[in-house]
Coordinates of C-alpha atoms and ligand atoms in Angstrom, one line a residue:
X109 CA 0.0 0.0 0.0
X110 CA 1.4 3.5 -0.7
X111 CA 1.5 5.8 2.2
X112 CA -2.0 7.6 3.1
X113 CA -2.6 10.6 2.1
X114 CA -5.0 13.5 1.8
X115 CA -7.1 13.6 -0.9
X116 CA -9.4 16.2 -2.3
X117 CA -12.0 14.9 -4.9
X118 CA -14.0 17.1 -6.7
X119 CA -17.3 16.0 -8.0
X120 CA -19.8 13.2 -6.7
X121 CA -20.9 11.6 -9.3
X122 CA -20.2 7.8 -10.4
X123 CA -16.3 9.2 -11.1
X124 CA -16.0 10.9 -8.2
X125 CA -17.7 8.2 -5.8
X126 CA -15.9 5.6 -7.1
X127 CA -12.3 6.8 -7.3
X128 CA -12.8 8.1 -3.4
X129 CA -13.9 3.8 -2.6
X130 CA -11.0 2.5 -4.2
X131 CA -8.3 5.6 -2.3
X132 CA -10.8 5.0 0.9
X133 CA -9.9 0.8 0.3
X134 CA -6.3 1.7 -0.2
X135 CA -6.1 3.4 3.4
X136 CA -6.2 7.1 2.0
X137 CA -8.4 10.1 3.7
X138 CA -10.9 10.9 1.2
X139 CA -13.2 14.4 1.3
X140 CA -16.0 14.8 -1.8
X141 CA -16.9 18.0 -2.5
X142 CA -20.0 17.8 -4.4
X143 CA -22.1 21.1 -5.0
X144 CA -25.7 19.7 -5.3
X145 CA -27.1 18.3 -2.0
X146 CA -27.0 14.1 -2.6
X147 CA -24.2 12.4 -4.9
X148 CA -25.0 11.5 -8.5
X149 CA -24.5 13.9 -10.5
X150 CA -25.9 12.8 -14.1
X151 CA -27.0 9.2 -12.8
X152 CA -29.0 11.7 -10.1
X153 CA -32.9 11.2 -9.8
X154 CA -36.2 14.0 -9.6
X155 CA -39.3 13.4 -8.5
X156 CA -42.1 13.1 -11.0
X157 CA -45.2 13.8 -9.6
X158 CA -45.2 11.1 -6.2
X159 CA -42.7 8.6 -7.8
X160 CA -38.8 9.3 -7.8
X161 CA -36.9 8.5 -10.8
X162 CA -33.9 8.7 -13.1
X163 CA -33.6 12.6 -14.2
X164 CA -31.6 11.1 -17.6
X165 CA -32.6 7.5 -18.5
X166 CA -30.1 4.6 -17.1
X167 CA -29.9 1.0 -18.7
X168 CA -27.3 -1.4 -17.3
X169 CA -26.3 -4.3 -20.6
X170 CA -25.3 -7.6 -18.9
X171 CA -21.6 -7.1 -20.8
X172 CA -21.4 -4.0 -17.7
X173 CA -18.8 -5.6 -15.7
X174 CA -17.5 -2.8 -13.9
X175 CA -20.7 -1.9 -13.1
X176 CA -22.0 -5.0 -12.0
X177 CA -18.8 -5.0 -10.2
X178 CA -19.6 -2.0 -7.7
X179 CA -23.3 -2.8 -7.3
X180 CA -22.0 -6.2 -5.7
X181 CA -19.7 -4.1 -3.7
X182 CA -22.6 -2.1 -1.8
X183 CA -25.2 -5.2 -1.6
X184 CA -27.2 -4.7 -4.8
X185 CA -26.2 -6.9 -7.9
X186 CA -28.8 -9.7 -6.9
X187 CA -31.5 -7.3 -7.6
X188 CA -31.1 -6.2 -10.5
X189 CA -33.7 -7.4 -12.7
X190 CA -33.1 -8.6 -16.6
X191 CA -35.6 -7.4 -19.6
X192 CA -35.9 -8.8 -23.1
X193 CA -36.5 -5.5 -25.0
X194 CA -37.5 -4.3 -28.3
X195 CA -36.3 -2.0 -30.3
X196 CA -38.5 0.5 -32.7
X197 CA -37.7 2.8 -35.9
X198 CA -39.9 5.5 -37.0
X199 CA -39.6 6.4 -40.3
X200 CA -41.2 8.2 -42.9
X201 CA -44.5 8.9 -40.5
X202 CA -44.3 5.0 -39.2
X203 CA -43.4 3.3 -36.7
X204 CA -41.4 -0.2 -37.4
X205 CA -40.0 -2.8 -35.2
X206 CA -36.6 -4.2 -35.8
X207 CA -35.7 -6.4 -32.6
X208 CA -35.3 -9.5 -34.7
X209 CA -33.7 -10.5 -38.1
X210 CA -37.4 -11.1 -39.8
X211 CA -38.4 -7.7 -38.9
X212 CA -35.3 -6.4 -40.2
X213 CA -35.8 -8.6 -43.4
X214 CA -39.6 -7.0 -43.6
X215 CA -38.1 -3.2 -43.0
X216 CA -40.0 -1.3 -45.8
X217 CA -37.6 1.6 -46.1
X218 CA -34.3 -0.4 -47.4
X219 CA -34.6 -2.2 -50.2
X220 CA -32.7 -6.4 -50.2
X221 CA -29.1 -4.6 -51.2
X222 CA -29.5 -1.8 -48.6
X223 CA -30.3 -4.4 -46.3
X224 CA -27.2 -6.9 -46.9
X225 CA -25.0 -3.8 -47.2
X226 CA -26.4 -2.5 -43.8
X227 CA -26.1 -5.7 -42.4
X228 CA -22.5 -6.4 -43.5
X229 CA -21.4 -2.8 -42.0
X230 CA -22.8 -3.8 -38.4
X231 CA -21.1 -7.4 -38.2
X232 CA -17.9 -5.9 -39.8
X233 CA -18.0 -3.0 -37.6
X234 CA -18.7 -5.5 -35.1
X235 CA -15.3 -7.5 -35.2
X236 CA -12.7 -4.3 -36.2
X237 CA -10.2 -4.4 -32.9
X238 CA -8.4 -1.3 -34.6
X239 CA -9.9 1.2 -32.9
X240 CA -7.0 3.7 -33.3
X241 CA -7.3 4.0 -37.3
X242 CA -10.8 4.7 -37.1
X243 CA -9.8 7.6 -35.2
X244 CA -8.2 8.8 -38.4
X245 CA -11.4 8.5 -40.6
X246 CA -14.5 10.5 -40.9
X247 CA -17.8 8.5 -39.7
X248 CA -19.5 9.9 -42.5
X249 CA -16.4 8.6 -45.3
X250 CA -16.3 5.1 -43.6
X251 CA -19.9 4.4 -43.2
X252 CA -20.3 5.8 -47.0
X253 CA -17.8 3.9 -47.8
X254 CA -18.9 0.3 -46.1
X255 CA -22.6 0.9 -46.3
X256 CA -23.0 2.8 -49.5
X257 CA -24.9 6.2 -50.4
X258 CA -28.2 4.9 -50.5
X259 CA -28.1 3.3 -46.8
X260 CA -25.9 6.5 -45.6
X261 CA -28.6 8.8 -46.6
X262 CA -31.8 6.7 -45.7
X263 CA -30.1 5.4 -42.4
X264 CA -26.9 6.3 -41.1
X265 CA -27.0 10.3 -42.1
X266 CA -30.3 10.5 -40.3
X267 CA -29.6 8.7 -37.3
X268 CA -25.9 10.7 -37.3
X269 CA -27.9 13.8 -37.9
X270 CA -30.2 13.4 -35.0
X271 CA -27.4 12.3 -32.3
X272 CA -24.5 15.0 -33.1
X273 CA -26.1 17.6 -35.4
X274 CA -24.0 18.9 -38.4
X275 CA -21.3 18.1 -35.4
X276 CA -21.2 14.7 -37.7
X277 CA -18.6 16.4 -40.0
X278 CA -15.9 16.4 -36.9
X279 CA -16.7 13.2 -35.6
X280 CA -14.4 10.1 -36.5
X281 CA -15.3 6.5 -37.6
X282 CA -14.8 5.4 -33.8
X283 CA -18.1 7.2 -32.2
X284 CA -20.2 4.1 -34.7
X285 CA -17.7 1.6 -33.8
X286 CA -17.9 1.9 -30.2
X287 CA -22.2 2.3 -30.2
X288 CA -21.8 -0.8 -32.5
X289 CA -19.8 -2.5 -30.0
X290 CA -21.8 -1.9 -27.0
X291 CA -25.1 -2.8 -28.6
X292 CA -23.5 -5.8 -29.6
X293 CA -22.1 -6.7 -26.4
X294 CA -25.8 -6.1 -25.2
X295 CA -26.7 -9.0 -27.6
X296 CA -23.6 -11.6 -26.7
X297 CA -24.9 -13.0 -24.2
X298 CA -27.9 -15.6 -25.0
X299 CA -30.1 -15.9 -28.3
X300 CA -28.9 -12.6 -29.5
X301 CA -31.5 -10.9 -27.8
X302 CA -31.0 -7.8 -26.3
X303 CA -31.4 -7.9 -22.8
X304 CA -31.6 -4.8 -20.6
X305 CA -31.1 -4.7 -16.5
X306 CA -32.1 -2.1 -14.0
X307 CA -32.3 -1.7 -10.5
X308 CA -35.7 -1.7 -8.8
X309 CA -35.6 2.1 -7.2
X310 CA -33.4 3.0 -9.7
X311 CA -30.2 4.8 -9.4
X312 CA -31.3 6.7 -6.5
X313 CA -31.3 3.4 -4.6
X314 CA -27.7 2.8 -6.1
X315 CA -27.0 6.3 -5.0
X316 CA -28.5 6.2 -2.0
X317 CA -26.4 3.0 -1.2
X318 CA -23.3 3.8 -2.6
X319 CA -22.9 7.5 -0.7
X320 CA -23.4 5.2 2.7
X321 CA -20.9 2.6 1.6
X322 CA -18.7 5.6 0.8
X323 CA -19.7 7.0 4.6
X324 CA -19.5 3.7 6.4
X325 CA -16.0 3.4 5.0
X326 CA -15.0 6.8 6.7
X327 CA -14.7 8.9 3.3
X328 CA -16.2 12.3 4.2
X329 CA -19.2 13.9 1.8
X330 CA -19.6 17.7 1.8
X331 CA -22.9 18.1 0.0
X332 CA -23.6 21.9 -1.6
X333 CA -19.6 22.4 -1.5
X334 CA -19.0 23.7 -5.0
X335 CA -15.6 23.8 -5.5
X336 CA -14.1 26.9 -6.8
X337 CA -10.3 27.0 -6.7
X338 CA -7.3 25.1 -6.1
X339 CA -3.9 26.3 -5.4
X340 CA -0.7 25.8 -4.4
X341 CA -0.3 26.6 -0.1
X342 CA 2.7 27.9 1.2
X343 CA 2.8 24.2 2.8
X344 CA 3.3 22.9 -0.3
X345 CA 0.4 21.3 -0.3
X346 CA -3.1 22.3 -1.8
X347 CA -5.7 24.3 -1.0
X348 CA -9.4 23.7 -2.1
X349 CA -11.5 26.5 -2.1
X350 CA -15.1 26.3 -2.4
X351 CA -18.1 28.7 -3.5
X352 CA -18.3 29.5 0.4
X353 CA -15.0 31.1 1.2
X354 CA -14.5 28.0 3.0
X355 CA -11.1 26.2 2.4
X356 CA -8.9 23.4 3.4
X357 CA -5.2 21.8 2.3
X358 CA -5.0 18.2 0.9
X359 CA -2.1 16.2 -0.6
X360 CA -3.8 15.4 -3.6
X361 CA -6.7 17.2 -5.5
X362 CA -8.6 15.6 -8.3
X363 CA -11.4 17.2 -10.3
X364 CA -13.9 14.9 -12.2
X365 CA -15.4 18.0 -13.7
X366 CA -16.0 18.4 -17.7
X367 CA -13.1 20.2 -18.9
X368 CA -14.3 23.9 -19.0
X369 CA -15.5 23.5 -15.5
X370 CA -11.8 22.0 -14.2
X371 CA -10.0 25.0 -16.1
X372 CA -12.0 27.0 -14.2
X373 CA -10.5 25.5 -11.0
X374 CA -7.2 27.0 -11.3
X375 CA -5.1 29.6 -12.7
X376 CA -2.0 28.3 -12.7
X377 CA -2.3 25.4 -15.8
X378 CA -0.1 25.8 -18.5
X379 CA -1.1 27.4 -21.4
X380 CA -0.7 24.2 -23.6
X381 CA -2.6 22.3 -21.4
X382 CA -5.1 25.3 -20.7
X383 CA -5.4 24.5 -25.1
X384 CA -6.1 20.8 -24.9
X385 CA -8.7 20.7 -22.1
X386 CA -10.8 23.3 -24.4
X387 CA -10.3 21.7 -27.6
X388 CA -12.6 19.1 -26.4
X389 CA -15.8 19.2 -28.0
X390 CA -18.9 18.3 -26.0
X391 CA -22.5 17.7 -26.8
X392 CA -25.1 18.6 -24.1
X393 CA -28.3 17.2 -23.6
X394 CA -32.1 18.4 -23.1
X395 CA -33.8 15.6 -21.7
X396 CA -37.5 15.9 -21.1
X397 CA -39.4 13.3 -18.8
X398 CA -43.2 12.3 -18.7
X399 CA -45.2 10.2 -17.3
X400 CA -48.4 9.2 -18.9
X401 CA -51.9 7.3 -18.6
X402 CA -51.0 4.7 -21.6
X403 CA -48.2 3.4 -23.1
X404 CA -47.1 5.1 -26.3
X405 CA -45.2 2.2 -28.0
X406 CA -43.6 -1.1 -26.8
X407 CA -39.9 -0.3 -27.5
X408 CA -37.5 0.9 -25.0
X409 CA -35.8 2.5 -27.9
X410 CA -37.5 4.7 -30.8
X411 CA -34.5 5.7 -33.9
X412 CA -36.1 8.1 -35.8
X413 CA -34.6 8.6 -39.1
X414 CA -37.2 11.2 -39.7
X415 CA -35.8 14.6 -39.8
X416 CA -38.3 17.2 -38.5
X417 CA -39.2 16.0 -34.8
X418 CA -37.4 17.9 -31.6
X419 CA -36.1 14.9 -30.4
X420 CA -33.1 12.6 -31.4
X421 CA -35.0 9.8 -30.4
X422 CA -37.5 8.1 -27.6
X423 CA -37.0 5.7 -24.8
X424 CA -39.7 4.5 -23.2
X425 CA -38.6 3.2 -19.9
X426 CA -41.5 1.9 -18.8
X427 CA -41.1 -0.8 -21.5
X428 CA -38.0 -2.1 -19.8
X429 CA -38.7 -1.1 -15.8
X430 CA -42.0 -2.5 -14.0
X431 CA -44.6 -0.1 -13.7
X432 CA -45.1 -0.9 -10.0
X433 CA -41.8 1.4 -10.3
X434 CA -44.1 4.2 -11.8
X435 CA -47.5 3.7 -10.1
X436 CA -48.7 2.5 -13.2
X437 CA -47.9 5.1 -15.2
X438 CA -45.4 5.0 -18.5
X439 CA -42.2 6.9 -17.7
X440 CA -41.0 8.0 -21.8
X441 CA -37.9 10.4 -22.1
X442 CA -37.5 12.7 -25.3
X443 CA -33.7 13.4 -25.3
X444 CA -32.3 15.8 -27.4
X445 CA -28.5 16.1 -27.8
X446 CA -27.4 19.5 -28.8
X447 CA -23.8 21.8 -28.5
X448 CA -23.6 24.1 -24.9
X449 CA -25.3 27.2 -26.6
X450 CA -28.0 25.8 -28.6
X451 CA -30.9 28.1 -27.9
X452 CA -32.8 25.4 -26.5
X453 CA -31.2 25.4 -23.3
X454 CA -32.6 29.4 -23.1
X455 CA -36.1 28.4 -23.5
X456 CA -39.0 28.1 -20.7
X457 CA -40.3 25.1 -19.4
X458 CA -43.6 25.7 -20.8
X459 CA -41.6 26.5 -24.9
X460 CA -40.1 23.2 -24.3
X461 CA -43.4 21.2 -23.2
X462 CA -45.2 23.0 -26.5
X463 CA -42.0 21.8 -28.8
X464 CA -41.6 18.7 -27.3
X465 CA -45.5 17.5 -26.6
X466 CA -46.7 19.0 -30.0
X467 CA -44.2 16.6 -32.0
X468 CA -44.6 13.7 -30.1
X469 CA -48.8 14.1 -30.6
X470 CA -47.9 14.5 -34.0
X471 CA -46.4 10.8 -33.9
X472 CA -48.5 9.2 -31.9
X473 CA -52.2 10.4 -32.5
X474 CA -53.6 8.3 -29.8
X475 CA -51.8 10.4 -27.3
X476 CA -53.1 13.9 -26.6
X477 CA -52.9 16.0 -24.0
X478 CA -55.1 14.4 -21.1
X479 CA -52.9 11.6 -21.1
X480 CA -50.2 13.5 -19.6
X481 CA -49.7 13.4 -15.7
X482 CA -46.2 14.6 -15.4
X483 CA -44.0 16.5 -17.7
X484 CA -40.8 17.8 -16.6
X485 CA -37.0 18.5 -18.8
X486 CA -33.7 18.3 -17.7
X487 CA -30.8 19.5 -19.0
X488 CA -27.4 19.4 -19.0
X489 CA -24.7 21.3 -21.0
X490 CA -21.3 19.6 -21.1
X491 CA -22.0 15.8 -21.0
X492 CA -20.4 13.8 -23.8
X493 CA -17.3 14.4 -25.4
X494 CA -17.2 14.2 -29.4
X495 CA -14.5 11.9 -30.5
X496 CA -13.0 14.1 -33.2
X497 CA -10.8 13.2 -35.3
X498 CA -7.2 11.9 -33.7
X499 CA -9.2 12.7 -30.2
X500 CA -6.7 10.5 -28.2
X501 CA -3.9 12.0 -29.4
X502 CA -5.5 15.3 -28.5
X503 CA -6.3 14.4 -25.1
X504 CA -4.5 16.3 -22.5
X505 CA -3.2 14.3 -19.6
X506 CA -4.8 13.3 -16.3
X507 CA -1.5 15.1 -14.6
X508 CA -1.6 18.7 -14.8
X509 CA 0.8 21.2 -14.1
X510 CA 0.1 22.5 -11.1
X511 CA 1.7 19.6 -8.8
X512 CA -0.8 17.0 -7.2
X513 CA -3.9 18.5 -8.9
X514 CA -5.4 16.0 -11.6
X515 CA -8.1 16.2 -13.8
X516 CA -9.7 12.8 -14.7
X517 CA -13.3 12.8 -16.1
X518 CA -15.3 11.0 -18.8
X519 CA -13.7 12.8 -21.8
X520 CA -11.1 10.8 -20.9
X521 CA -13.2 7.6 -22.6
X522 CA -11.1 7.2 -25.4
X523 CA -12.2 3.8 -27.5
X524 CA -16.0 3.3 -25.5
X525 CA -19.6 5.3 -25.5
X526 CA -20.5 7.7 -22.2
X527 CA -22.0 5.3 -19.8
X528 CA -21.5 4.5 -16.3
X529 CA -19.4 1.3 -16.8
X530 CA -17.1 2.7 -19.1
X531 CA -17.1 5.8 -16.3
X532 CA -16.1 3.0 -13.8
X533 CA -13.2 2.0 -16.1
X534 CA -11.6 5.3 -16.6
X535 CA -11.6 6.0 -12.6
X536 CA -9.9 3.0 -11.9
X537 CA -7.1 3.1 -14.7
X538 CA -6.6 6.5 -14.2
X539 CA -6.6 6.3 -10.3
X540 CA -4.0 2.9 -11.1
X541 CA -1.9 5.6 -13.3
X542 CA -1.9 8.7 -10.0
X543 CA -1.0 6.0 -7.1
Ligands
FAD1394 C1 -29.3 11.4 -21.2 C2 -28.3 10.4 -20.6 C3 -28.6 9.1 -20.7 C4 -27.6 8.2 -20.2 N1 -27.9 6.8 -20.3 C5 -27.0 5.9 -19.8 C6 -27.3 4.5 -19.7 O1 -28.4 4.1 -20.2 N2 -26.4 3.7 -19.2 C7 -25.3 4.1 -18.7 O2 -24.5 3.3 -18.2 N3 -24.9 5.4 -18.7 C8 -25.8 6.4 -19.2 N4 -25.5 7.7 -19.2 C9 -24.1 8.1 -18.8 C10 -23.9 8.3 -17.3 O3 -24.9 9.0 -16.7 C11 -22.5 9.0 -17.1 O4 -21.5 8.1 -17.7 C12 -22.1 9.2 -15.7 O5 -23.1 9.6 -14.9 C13 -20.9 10.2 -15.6 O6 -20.5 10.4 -14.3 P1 -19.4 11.5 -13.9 O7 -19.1 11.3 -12.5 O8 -18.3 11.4 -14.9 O9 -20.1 12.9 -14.2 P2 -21.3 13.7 -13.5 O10 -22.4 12.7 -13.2 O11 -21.6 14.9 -14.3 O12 -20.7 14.1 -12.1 C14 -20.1 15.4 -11.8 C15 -20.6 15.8 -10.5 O13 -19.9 17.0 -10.1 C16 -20.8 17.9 -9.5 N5 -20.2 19.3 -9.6 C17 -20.3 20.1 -10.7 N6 -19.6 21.2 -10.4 C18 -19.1 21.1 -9.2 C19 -18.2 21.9 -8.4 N7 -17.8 23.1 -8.9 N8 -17.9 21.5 -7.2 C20 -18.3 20.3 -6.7 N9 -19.1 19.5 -7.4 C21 -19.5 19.9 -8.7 C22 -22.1 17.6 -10.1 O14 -23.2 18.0 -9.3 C23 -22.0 16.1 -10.3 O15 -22.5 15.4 -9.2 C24 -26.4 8.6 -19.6 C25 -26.2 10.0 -19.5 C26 -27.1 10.9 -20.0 C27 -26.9 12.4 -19.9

């Protein structure tokens, strides 16, 4: 064991929470300094109405090993419960299902070429280890170039469209490759059927639990402690600042913050470094939640290849999670993944609910408005990092200039897709790297 220190972390969300267990496990003294007033951060829940639930929508694939991992850790693997799901795509006014091989073969808008070339580019996607020289390539050049014009513009240029905006141009080959991989993974195990988990409660049981593990193992939580600076102390070691005036020294700081918000945390990077933490791109998100009297559809996932609704696509949870979780209600979400400063973030609840509600009555016509119990957006500006092209080269590093002050967050995902396993991952390896 190294010798314990004093560490500072910044941020308590699944980063944060589970680099301070493994420094807690490894005999270090451990303060989180998380701003909002329970830890979370984007797996964090709101309540709908009575019921509490995910604020963004959470899936855990049975290929989530790190995940699985920690939820044994605090007590909860053995509940988590596993869902067959479907999947849906609504195209051209209609709504299709594609969760098997015949419905794919019956898909009206791809014609038997289309469908083999499609096909081909998901299994050969599938099994390229390479990840590095997809980095190199455009997504839109590579899938053109596996799947052909016609299924780029009738599939891929859609779907790109609706999940990065005309951010597509910037984005390299390895942002398909790794969603290929993980909804692959999803399908390994068993008949090739995709097969979803959550936990009963949701995350704000696995929250919940986690922050008491955390607190039973002597790591201390300051909740509303927005951290604001860190510097060097005449001790040599470092002081942490928060919004409070409040401030205290520590061995070690490390920020799990998006990169704009861990700039913001000191003055004294280099300017190189300063460079390469804002050169990362990031998508935000606009996620609206509702809860209704009837079911819209029965997929857990909607693609929508059409171009004109708000949304880049719909999940309706309730098609994967019991609805004794919801009080018999459906729970649908109608993300939207957009750059910081799209003028959607500016707009009022009640813009969004018009935007939002209008398209999705427009879909659906046997939903109207008196089906709606609970409507409700949250939003988030700096949550996925684009992989651009040559993005791991580009990364900066964890270890920044000012001594003992790290930065390790989820842009540092560099061959996976944003979710909490892969989260897991990167605060392990990195933490493995800093000790
Ligand atoms: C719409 C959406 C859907 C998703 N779906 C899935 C899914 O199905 N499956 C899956 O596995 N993953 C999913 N994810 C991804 C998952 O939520 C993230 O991978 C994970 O939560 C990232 O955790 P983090 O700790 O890196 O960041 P965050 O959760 O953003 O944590 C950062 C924390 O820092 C705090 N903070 C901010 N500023 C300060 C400050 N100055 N001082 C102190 N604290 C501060 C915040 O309050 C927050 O708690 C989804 C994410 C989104 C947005």
């Amino acid at each position: 064991m190294t010798e314990p220190k004093t560490w500072g972390i910044i941020g308590g969300g699944i980063l944060g929470m589970t680099i301070a267990l493994r420094l807690r496990q490894a005999g270090h003294r451990v303060t989180i300094y998380e701003s909002d007033n329970k830890l979370g951060g984007l797996t964090g829940s709101k309540k709908m109405g009575n019921l509490t639930w995910d604020s963004f929508y959470h899936v855990i694939l049975l290929s989530d090993l790190n995940t699985r991992k920690i939820l044994k850790e605090i007590g909860l693997e053995e509940e988590l419960k596993w869902v067959e799901t479907k999947t849906g795509f609504y195209s051209d006014g209609k709504l299709y299902s594609m969760s098997n091989l015949v419905e794919y073969m019956k898909f009206p808008p791809l014609n038997l070429i289309d469908k083999f070339r499609l096909g081909a580019t998901i299994l050969y996607a599938s099994r390229v280890s390479d990840w590095k020289s997809l980095e190199k390539i455009h997504v839109s050049d590579w899938l053109q170039k596996l799947s052909g014009k016609s299924v780029f513009n009738k599939i891929w240029l859609p779907l790109l469209k609706a999940k990065l905006g005309d951010n597509y141009r910037n984005t390299s080959a390895s942002f398909i490759w790794t969603t290929i991989q993980r909804m692959y993974a999803a399908r390994k195990s068993g008949l090739k059927k995709e097969m979803f988990g959550y936990l009963p409660g949701g995350y704000e049981k696995i929250n919940t639990r986690f922050s008491e593990h955390l607190q039973q193992l002597g790591v201390e939580i300051r909740y509303g402690a927005k951290a604001k600076q860190v510097q060097k102390d005449d001790s040599g070691k470092l002081k942490l600042t928060d919004a409070s005036g409040n401030s205290d020294l520590f061995d070690h700081v490390i920020s799990t913050l998006s990169a704009p918000l861990s700039l913001a945390l000191s003055e004294d990077l280099s300017a190189s470094e300063k460079e390469k933490h804002s050169g990362i791109k990031y998508l935000g998100v606009i996620c609206p939640s509702i809860l209704l009297k009837k079911p819209i559809s029965s997929y857990y996932v909607t693609n929508i290849i059409d171009t004109w609704t708000p949304f880049t696509g719909i999940i309706e949870m309730t098609a994967l999670i019991d609805k004794k979780e919801t009080e018999g209600y459906s729970l649908v979400y109608l993300p939207k993944y957009v750059n910081p400063d799209d003028p959607l973030f500016d707009k009022t609840d009640e813009e969004l609910r018009s935007i939002f509600l209008g398209a999705l009555f427009r879909m659906y016509p046997h939903i109207s408005e008196e089906d709606i119990v609970f409507w409700g957006a949250s939003n988030a500006r700096y949550v996925f990092a684009l992989p651009t092209i040559d993005y791991s080269v580009k990364l900066p590093p964890i270890k920044t200039s000012l001594e003992n002050f790290y930065i390790v967050n989820s842009a540092q995902i560099i061959n996976g897709t944003l979710n909490v396993n892969e989260t897991i991952q990167v605060a392990e390896q990195k933490l493995r790297e800093i000790i």
